[in-house]
Coordinates of C-alpha atoms in Angstrom, one line a residue:
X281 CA -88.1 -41.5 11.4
X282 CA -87.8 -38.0 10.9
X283 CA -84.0 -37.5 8.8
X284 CA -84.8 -34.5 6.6
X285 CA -82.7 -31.4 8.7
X286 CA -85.5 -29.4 7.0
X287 CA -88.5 -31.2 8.8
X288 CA -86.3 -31.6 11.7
X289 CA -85.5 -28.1 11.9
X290 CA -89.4 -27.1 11.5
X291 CA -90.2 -29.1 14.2
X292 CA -87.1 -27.7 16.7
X293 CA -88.9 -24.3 15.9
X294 CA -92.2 -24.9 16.8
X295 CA -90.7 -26.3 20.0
X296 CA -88.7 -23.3 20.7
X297 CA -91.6 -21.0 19.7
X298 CA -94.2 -23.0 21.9
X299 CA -91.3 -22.6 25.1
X300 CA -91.5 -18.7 24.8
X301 CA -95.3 -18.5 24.2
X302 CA -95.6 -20.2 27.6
X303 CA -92.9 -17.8 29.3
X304 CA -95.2 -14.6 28.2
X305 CA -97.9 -16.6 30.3
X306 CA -95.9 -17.0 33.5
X307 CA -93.4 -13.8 33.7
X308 CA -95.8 -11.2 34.1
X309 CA -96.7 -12.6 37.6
X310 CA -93.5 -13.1 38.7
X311 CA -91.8 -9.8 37.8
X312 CA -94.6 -8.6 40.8
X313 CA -91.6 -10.4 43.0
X314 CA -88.7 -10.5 40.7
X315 CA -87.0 -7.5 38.6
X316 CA -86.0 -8.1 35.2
X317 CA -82.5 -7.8 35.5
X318 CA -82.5 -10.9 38.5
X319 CA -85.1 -12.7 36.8
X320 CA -82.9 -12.7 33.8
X321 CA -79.6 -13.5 35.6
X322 CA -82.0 -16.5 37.4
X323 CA -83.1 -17.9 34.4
X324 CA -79.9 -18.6 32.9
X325 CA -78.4 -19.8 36.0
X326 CA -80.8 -22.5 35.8
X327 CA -80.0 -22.8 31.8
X328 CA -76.6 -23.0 32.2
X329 CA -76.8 -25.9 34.7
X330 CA -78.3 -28.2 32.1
X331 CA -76.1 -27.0 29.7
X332 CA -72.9 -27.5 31.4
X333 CA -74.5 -31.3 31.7
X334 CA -74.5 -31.7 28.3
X335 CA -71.2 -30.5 27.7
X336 CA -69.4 -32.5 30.5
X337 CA -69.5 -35.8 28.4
X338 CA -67.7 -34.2 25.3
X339 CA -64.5 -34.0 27.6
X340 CA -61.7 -31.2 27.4
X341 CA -63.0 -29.7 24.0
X342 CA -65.6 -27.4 24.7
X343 CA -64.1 -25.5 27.1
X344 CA -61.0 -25.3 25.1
X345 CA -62.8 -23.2 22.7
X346 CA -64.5 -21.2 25.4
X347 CA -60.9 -20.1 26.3
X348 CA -60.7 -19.4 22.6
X349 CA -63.6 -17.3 22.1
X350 CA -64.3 -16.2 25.1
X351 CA -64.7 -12.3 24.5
X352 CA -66.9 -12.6 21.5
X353 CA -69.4 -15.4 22.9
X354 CA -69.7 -13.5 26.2
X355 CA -70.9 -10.6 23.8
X356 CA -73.1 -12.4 21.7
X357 CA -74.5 -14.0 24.8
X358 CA -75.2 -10.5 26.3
X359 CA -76.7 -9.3 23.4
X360 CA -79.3 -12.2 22.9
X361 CA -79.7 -13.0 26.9
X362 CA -78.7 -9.7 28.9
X363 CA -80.2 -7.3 26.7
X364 CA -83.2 -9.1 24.7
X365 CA -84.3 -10.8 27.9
X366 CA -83.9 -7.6 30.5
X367 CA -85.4 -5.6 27.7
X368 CA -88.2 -7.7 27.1
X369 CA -89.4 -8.3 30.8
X370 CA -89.3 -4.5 31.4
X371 CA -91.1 -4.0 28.7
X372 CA -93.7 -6.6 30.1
X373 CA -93.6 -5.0 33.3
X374 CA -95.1 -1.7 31.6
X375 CA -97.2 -3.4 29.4
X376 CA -99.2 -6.7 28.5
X377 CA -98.4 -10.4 27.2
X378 CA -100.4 -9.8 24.5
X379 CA -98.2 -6.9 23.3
X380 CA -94.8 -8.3 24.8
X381 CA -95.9 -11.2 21.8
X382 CA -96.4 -8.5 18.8
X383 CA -93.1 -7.3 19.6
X384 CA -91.3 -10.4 19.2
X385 CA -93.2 -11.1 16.2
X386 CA -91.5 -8.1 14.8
X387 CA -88.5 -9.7 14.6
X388 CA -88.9 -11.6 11.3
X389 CA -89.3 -8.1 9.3
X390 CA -86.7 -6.6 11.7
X391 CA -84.0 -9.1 10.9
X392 CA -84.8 -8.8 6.8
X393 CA -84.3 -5.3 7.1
X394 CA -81.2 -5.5 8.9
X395 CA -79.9 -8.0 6.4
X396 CA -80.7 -5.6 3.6
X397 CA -78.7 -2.9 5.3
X398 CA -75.7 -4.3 6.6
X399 CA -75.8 -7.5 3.6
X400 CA -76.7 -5.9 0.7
X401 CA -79.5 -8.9 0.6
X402 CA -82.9 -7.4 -0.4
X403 CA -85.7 -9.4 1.0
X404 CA -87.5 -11.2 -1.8
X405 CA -91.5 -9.6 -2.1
X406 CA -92.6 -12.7 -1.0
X407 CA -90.9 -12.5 2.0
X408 CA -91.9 -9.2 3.0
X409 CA -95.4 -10.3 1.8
X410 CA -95.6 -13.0 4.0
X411 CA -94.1 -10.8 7.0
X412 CA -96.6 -8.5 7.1
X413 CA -99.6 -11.1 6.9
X414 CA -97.8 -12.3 10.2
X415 CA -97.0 -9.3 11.6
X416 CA -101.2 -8.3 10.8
X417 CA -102.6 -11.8 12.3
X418 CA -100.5 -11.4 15.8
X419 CA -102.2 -7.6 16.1
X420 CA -105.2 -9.6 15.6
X421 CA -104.6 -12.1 18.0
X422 CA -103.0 -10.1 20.3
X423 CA -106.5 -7.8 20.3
X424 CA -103.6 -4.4 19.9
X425 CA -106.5 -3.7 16.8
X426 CA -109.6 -3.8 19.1
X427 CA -108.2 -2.7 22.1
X428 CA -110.0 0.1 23.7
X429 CA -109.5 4.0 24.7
X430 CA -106.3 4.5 26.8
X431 CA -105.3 0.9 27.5
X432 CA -103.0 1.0 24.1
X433 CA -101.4 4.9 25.2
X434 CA -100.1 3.6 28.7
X435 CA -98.3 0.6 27.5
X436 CA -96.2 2.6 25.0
X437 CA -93.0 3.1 26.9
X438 CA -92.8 -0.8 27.8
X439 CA -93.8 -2.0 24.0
X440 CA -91.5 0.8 22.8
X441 CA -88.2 -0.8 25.2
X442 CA -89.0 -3.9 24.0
X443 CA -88.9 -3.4 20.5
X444 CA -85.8 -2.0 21.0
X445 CA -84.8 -5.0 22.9
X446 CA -85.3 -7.7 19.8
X447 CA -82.1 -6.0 18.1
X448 CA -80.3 -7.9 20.7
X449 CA -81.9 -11.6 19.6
X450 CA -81.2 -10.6 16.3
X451 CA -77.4 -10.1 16.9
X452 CA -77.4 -13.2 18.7
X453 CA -78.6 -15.1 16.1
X454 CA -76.6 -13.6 13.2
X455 CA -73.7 -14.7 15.2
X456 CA -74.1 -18.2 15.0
X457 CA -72.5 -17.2 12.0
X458 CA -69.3 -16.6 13.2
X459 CA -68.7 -19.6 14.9
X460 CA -68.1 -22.3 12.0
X461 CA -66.4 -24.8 14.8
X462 CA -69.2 -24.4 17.2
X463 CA -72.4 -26.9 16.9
X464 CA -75.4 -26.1 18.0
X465 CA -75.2 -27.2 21.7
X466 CA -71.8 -25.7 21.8
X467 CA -72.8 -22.3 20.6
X468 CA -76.0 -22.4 22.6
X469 CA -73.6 -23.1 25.9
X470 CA -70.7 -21.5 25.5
X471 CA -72.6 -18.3 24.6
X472 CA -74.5 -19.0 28.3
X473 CA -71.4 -19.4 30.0
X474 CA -69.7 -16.7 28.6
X475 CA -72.3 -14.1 29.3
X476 CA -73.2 -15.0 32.6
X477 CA -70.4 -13.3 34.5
X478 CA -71.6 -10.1 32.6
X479 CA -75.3 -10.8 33.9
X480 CA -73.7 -11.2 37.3
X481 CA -71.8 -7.7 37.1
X482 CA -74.3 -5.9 35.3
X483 CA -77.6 -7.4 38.4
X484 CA -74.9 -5.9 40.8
X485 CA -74.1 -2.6 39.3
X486 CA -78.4 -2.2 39.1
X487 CA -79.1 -3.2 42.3
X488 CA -76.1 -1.1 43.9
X489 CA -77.2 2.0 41.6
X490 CA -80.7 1.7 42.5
X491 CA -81.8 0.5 39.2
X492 CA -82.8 -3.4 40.8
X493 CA -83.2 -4.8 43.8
X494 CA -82.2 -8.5 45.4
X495 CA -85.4 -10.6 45.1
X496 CA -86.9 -11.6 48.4
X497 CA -86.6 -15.1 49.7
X498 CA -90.8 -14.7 49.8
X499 CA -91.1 -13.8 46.1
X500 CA -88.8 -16.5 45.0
X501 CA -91.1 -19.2 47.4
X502 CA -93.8 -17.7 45.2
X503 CA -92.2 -17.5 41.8
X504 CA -90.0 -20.9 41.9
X505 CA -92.5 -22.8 40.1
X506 CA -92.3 -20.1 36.9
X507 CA -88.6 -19.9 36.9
X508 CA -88.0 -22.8 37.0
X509 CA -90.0 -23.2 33.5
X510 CA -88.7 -20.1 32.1
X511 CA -84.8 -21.3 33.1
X512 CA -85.3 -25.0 31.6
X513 CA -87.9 -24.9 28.8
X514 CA -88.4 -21.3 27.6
X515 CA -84.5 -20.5 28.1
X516 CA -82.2 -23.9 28.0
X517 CA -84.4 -26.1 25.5
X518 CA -86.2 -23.2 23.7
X519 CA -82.8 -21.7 23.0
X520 CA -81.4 -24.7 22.0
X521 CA -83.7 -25.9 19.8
X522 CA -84.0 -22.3 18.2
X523 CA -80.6 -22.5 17.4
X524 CA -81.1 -26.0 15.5
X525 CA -83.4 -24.4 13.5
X526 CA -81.1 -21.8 12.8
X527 CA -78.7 -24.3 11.6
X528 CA -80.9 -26.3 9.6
X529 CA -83.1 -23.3 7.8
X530 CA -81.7 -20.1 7.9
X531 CA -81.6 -17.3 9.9
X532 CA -84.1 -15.2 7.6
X533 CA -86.6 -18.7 7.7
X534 CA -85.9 -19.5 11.5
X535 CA -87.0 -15.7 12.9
X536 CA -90.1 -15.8 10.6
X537 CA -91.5 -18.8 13.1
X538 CA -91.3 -16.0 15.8
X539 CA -94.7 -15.1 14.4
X540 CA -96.2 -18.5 16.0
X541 CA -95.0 -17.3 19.3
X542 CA -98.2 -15.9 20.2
X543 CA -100.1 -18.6 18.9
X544 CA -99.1 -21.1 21.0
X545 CA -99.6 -18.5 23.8
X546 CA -103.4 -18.7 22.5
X547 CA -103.2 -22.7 22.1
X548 CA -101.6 -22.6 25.9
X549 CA -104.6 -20.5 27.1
X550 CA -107.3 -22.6 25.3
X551 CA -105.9 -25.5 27.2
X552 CA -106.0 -23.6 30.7
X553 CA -110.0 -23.1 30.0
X554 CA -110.2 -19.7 28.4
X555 CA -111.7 -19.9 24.7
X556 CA -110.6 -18.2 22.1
X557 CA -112.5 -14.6 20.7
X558 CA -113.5 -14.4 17.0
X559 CA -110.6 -11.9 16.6
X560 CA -108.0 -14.4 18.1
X561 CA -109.1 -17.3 15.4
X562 CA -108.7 -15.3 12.7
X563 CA -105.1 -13.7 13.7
X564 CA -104.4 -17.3 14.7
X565 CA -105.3 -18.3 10.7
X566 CA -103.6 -15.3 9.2
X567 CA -100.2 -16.6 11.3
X568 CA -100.3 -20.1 10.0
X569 CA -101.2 -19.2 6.6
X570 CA -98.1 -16.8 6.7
X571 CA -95.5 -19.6 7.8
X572 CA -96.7 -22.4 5.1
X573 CA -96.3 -19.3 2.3
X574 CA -93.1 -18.2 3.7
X575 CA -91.7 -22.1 4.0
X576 CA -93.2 -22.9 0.5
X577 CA -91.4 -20.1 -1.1
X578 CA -88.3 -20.3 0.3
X579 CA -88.0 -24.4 -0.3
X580 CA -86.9 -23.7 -3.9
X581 CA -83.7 -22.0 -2.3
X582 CA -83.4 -24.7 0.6
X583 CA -79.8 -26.8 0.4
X584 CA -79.9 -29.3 2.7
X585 CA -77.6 -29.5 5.2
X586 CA -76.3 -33.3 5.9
X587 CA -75.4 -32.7 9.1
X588 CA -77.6 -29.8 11.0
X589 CA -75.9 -29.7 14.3
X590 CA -72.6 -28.5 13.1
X591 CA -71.3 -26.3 9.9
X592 CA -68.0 -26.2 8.5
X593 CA -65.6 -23.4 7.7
X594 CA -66.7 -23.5 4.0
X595 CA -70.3 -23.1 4.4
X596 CA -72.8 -20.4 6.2
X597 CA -76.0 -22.5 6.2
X598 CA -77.4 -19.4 8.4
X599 CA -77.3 -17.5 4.8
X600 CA -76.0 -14.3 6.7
X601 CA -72.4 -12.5 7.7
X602 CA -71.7 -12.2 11.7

């Protein structure tokens, strides 16, 4: 049985990771039927089902402290779910899988940056050592090196919105932070619940300015299959287990498995019949080998935490400041 929260939080990560590598595979054909901003506001509608099921048995007290924190969850919850996820699928829409994946991959060096800046925490070398072999093995696998002509040029504007997009997921997660009382379920939740309304208003606003339109009830015949996925594995159990791993590791060591998002994108396609190009192999290699240096070096820092799906007042197991 699996009861180091180190191992376990590994393993929640590669879970999460795997979720979202199979939502680059689905979403570009269903934004052909569905905008971002409705697909968004869809796929944690179906989220936030399963998680209000998993909060009903824990009686009076979640909601309680969703009175409580209302206003800040509702804006950590747009941050990481309105504008990561609308971000992202526009920039999909203008672009490719293959790039949508670099760009979440940028993440781990984004959020070590931003830790520097606004913490004072320099990443360690082998940190940033480790983060660009990553960040070099997804432009491999992601072909952006060997892509040809003008293909590259005409993506720009959607791999430039979704770059800008991952500061939201990085918000979100530096704001588990802030909620010491909140476990992992309860943050992942409450921070759905919260937001939504704001997903609601802000689908409304864009659809009444022009900006997004009402899906049809034909594109949603065609696209239930894929939002359904996206809602309950890449958004409620990705999310949740992401979180976990948050808990357990680190915020700094939890973003770095980002860079195995488009690996398991690869492993998905491999399994759907399409083999994998020279190229993809070695990017795929270069990713690995950049998690087991980044986990190895930071395991000399690692305290374990006794009990991963909560923290206490008196300790930040995330290692960063909301």
């Amino acid at each position: 049985m699996l009861t180091n929260p180190r191992s376990l939080g590994i393993a929640a990560l590669l879970l999460a990771t795997s979720g979202w590598g199979g939502m680059f595979l689905v979403s570009k054909g269903v934004l052909h039927h569905v905008d971002p901003v409705w697909f968004t506001l869809i796929r944690y509608s179906i989220s936030g089902i399963v998680l209000v099921a998993l909060l009903l048995p824990r009686g009076a007290s979640p909601w309680r402290k969703l009175r409580t924190h209302a206003a800040p969850l509702a804006l950590r919850g747009l941050a990481g779910f309105g504008v990561f996820s609308v971000m992202l699928l526009v920039g999909l829409a203008h672009s490719v899988p293959s790039h949508g994946a670099i760009i979440m991959a940028t993440v781990p060096m984004t959020t070590q940056l931003l830790r520097w800046v606004f913490d004072g925490v320099r990443p360690a070398r082998s940190g940033l050592l480790s983060a660009a072999l990553a960040l070099a093995g997804v432009a491999v696998v992601s072909g952006v090196l060997f892509s040809a002509g003008g293909a590259v040029g005409s993506t720009l504007f959607g791999d430039a919105v979704a770059l800008v997009g991952t500061v939201g997921w990085i918000l979100y997660t530096r704001g588990a932070a802030q909620f010491a009382e909140l476990d992992v379920i309860e943050y992942t939740a409450l921070t759905v619940l919260a937001s939504w309304p704001l997903l609601l208003l802000g689908a409304i606003v864009a659809t009444a300015l022009g900006l997004a339109s009402v899906p049809s009830d034909a594109g949603l015949l065609l696209s239930w299959h894929a939002l359904l996925y996206v809602g309950l594995v890449s958004s409620a159990i990705s999310i949740l287990a992401f979180n976990y791993g948050v808990r357990a590791l680190g915020a700094v060591t939890a973003t770095a498995f980002l860079n195995f998002v488009p690996v398991s994108a690869l492993l998905m396609s491999i399994a759907l019949g399409k083999p994998p190009s020279a190229n993809e192999l070695v990017g795929m290699a270069m990713v690995i080998g950049a998690l087991l240096i980044h986990t190895s070096t930071s395991r000399s820092g690692y305290v374990p935490i006794r009990k991963p799906m909560a923290i206490h007042q008196n300790h930040n197991p995330c290692g960063v400041t909301p």
